[in-house]
Short mmCIF file of C-alpha atoms in Angstrom, two decimals:
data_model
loop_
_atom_site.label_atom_id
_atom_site.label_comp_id
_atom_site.label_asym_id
_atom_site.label_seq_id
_atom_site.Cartn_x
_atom_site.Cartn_y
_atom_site.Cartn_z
CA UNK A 26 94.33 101.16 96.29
CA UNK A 27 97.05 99.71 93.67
CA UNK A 28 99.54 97.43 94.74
CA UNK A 29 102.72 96.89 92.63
CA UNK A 30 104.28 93.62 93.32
CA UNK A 31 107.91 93.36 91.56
CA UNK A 32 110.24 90.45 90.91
CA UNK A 33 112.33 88.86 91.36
CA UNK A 34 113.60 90.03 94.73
CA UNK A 35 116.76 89.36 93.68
CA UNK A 36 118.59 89.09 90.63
CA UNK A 37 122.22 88.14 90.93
CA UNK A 38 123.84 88.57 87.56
CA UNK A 39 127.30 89.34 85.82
CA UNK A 40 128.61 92.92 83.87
CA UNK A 41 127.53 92.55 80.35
CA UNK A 42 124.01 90.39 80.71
CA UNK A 43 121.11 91.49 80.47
CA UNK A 44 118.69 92.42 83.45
CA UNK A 45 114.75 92.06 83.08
CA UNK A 46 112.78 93.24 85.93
CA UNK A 47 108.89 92.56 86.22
CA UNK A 48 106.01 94.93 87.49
CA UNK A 49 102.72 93.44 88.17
CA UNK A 50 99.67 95.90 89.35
CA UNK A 51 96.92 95.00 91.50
CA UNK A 52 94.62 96.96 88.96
CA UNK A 53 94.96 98.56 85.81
CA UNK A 54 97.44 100.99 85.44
CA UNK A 55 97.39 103.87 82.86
CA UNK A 56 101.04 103.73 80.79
CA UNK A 57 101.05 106.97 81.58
CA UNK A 58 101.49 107.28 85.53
CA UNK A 59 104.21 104.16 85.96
CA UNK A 60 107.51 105.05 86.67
CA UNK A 61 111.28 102.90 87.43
CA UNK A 62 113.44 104.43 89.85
CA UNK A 63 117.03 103.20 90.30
CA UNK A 64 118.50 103.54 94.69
CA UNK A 65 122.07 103.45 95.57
CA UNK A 66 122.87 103.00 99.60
CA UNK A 67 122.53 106.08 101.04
CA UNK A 68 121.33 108.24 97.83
CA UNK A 69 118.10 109.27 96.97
CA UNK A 70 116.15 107.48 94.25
CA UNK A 71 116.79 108.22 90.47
CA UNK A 72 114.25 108.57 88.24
CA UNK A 73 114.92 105.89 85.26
CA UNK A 74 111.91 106.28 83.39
CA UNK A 75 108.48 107.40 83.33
CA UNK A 76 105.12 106.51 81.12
CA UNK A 77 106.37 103.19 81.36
CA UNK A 78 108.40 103.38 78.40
CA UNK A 79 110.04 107.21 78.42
CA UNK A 80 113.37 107.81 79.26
CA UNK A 81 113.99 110.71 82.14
CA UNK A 82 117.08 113.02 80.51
CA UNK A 83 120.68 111.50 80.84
CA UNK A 84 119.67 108.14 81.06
CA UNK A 85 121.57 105.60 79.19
CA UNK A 86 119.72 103.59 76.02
CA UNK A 87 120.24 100.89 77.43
CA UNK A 88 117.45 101.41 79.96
CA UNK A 89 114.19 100.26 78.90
CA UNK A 90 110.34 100.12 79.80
CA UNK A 91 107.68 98.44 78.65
CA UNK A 92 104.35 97.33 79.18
CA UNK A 93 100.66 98.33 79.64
CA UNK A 94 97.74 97.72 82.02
CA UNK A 95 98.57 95.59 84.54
CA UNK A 96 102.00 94.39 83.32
CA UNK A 97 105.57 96.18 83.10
CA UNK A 98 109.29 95.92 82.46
CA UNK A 99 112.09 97.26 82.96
CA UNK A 100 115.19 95.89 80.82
CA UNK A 101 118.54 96.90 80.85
CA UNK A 102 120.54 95.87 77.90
CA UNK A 103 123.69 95.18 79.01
CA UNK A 104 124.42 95.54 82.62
CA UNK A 105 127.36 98.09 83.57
CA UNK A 106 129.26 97.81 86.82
CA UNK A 107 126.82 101.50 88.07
CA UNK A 108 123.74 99.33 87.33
CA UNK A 109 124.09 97.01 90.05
CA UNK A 110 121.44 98.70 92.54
CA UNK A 111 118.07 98.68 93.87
CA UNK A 112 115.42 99.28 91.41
CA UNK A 113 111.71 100.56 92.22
CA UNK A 114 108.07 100.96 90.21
CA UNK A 115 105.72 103.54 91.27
CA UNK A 116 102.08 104.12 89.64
CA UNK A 117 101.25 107.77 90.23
CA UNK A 118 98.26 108.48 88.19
CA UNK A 119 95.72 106.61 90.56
CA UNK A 120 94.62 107.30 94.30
CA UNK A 121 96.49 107.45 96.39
CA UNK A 122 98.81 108.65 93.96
CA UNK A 123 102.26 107.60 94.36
CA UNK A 124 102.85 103.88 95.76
CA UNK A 125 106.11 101.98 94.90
CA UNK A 126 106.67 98.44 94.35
CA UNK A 127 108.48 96.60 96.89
CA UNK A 128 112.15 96.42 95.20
CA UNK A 129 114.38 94.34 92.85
CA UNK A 130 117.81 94.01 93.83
CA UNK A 131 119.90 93.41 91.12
CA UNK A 132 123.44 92.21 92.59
CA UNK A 133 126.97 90.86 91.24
CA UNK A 134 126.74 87.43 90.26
CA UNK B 18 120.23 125.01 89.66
CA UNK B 19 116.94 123.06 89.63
CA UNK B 20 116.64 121.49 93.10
CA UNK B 21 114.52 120.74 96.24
CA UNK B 22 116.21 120.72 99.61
CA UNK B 23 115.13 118.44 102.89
CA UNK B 24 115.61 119.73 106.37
CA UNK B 25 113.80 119.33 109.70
CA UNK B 26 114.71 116.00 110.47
CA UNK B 27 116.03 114.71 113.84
CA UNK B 28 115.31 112.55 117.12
CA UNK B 29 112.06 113.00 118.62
CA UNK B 30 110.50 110.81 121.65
CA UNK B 31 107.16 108.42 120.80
CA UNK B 32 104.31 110.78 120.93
CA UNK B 33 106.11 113.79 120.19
CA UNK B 34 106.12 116.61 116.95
CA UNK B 35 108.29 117.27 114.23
CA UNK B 36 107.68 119.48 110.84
CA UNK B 37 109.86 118.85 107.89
CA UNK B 38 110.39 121.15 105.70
CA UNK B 39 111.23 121.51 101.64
CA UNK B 40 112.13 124.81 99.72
CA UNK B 41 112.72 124.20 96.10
CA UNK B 42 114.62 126.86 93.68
CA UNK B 43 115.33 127.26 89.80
CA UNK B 44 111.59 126.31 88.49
CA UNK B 45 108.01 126.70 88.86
CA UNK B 46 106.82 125.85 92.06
CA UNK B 47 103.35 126.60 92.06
CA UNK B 48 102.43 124.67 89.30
CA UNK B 49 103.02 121.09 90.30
CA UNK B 50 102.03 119.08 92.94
CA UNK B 51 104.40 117.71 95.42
CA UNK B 52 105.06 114.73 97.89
CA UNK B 53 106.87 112.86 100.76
CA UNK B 54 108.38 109.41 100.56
CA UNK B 55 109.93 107.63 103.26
CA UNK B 56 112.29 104.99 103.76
CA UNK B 57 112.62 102.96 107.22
CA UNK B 58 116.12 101.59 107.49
CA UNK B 59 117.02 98.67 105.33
CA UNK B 60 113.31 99.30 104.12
CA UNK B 61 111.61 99.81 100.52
CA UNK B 62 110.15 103.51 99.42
CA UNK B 63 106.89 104.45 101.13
CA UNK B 64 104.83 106.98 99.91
CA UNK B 65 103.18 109.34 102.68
CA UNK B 66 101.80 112.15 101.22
CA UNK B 67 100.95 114.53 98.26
CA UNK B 68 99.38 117.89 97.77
CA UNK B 69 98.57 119.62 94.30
CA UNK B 70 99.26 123.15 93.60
CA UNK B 71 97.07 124.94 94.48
CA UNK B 72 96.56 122.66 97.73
CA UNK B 73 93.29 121.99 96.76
CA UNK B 74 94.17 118.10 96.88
CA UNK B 75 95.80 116.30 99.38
CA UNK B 76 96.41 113.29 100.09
CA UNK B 77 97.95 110.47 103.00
CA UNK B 78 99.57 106.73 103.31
CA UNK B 79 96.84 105.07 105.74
CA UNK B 80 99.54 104.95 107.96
CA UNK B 81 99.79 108.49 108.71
CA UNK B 82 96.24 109.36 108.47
CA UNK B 83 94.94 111.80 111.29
CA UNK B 84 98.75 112.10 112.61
CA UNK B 85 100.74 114.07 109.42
CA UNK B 86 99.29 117.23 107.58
CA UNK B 87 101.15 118.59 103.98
CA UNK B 88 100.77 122.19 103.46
CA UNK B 89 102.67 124.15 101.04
CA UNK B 90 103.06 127.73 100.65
CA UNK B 91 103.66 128.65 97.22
CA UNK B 92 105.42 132.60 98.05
CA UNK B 93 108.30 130.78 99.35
CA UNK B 94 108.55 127.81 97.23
CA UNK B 95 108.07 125.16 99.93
CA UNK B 96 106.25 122.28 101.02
CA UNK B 97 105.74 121.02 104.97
CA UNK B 98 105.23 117.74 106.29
CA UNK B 99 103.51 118.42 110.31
CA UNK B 100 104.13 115.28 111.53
CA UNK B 101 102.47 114.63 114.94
CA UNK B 102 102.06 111.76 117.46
CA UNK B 103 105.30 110.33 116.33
CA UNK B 104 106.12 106.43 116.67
CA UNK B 105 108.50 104.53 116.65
CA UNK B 106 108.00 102.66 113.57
CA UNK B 107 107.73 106.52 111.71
CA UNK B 108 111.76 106.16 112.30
CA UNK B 109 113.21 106.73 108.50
CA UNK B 110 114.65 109.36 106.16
CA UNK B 111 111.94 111.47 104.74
CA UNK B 112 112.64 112.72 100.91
CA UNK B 113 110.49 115.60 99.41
CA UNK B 114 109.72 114.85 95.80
CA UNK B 115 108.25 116.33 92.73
CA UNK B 116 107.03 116.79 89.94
CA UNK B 117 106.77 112.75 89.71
CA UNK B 118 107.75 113.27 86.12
CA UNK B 119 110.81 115.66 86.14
CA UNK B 120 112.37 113.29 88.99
CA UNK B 121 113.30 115.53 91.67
CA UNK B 122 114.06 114.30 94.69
CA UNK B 123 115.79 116.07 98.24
CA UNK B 124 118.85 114.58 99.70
CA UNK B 125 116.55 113.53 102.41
CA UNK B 126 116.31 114.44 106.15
CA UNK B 127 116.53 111.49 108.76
CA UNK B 128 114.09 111.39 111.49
CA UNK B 129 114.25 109.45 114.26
CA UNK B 130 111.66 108.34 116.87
CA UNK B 131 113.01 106.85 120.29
CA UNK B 132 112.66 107.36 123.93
#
């Protein structure tokens, strides 16, 4: 089984910088089954962007992926007051086919 | 309107049954797989379960192994999560999902496990 370990845990940061969020896999992970999910309280997850680096429709340009194998990021270029939120990755391409990461709160410095 | 709507949720005592349910409208059901993700309060995305589209596949968290069966039934555009043998630590809102790729999530149904 994959395990996605993300970090920070935190990331406290003002409007206008910009956000880099790290996901590290347990096992290779094919670019094409990694996903970032952005969670408000009380909403359900949205998906950001999937095959590591493809944006899901409506999402801003300033969301960004990156990465291959074992290694992935999420950037967002300049952070908007909306942005400040949990953020998830989830490999889906390997069994069992769907785990997440364990969060990256990125908060108001 | 694409969209996939959660219901079945609700309080249920340790040991006890619940079935969620998910009917999704405005696309192609059959062809995808779907899945159920849970969230404990205050807690991180869990996956529990997926099943492809033809049901062929399926597949559970270790956690709810030999306690929660995913069936689907493809005439009426829905997916069920049989959850059985309930604990407490199963307390959190369950979210149908899926396609992974198209991102579409329910609004989530809260289920709660107490005595």
């Amino acid at each position: 089984e994959i395990v996605l370990t993300q970090s920070p845990g935190t990331l406290s940061l003002s409007p206008g910088e910009r956000a880099t969020l790290s996901c590290r896999a347990s096992q290779s992970v094919s670019s094409s089954y990694l996903a970032w999910y952005q969670q408000k309280p009380g909403l359900a997850p949205r998906l950001l962007i999937y095959g590591a680096s493809s944006r899901a429709t409506g999402i801003p340009d300033r969301f960004s992926g990156s990465g291959s194998g074992t290694d992935f990021t999420l950037s967002i270029s300049r952070l908007e007051p909306e942005d400040f939120a949990v953020y998830y990755c989830q490999q889906y391409g390997s069994s069992p086919p769907g785990t997440f990461g364990q969060g990256t709160k990125v908060e108001i410095k | 309107e694409v969209q996939l709507v959660d219901s079945g949720g609700g309080l249920v005592k340790p040991g006890g049954s619940l079935r969620l349910s998910c009917v999704a409208s405005g696309f192609t059901f059959s062809t995808y797989s779907f899945s159920w993700v849970r969230q404990a309060p205050g807690k991180g995305l869990e996956w529990v379960s997926s099943i492809s589209g033809s049901s062929t596949y399926r597949y559970y968290a270790d956690s709810v192994k030999g306690r929660f069966t995913i069936s689907r039934d493809n005439a009426k555009n829905s997916v069920y999560l049989q959850m059985d043998s309930l604990r407490a630590e199963d307390t959190a809102v369950y979210y149908c999902a899926g396609p992974w790729e198209h991102g579409r999530w329910g609004q989530g149904t809260l289920v709660t496990v107490s005595s």
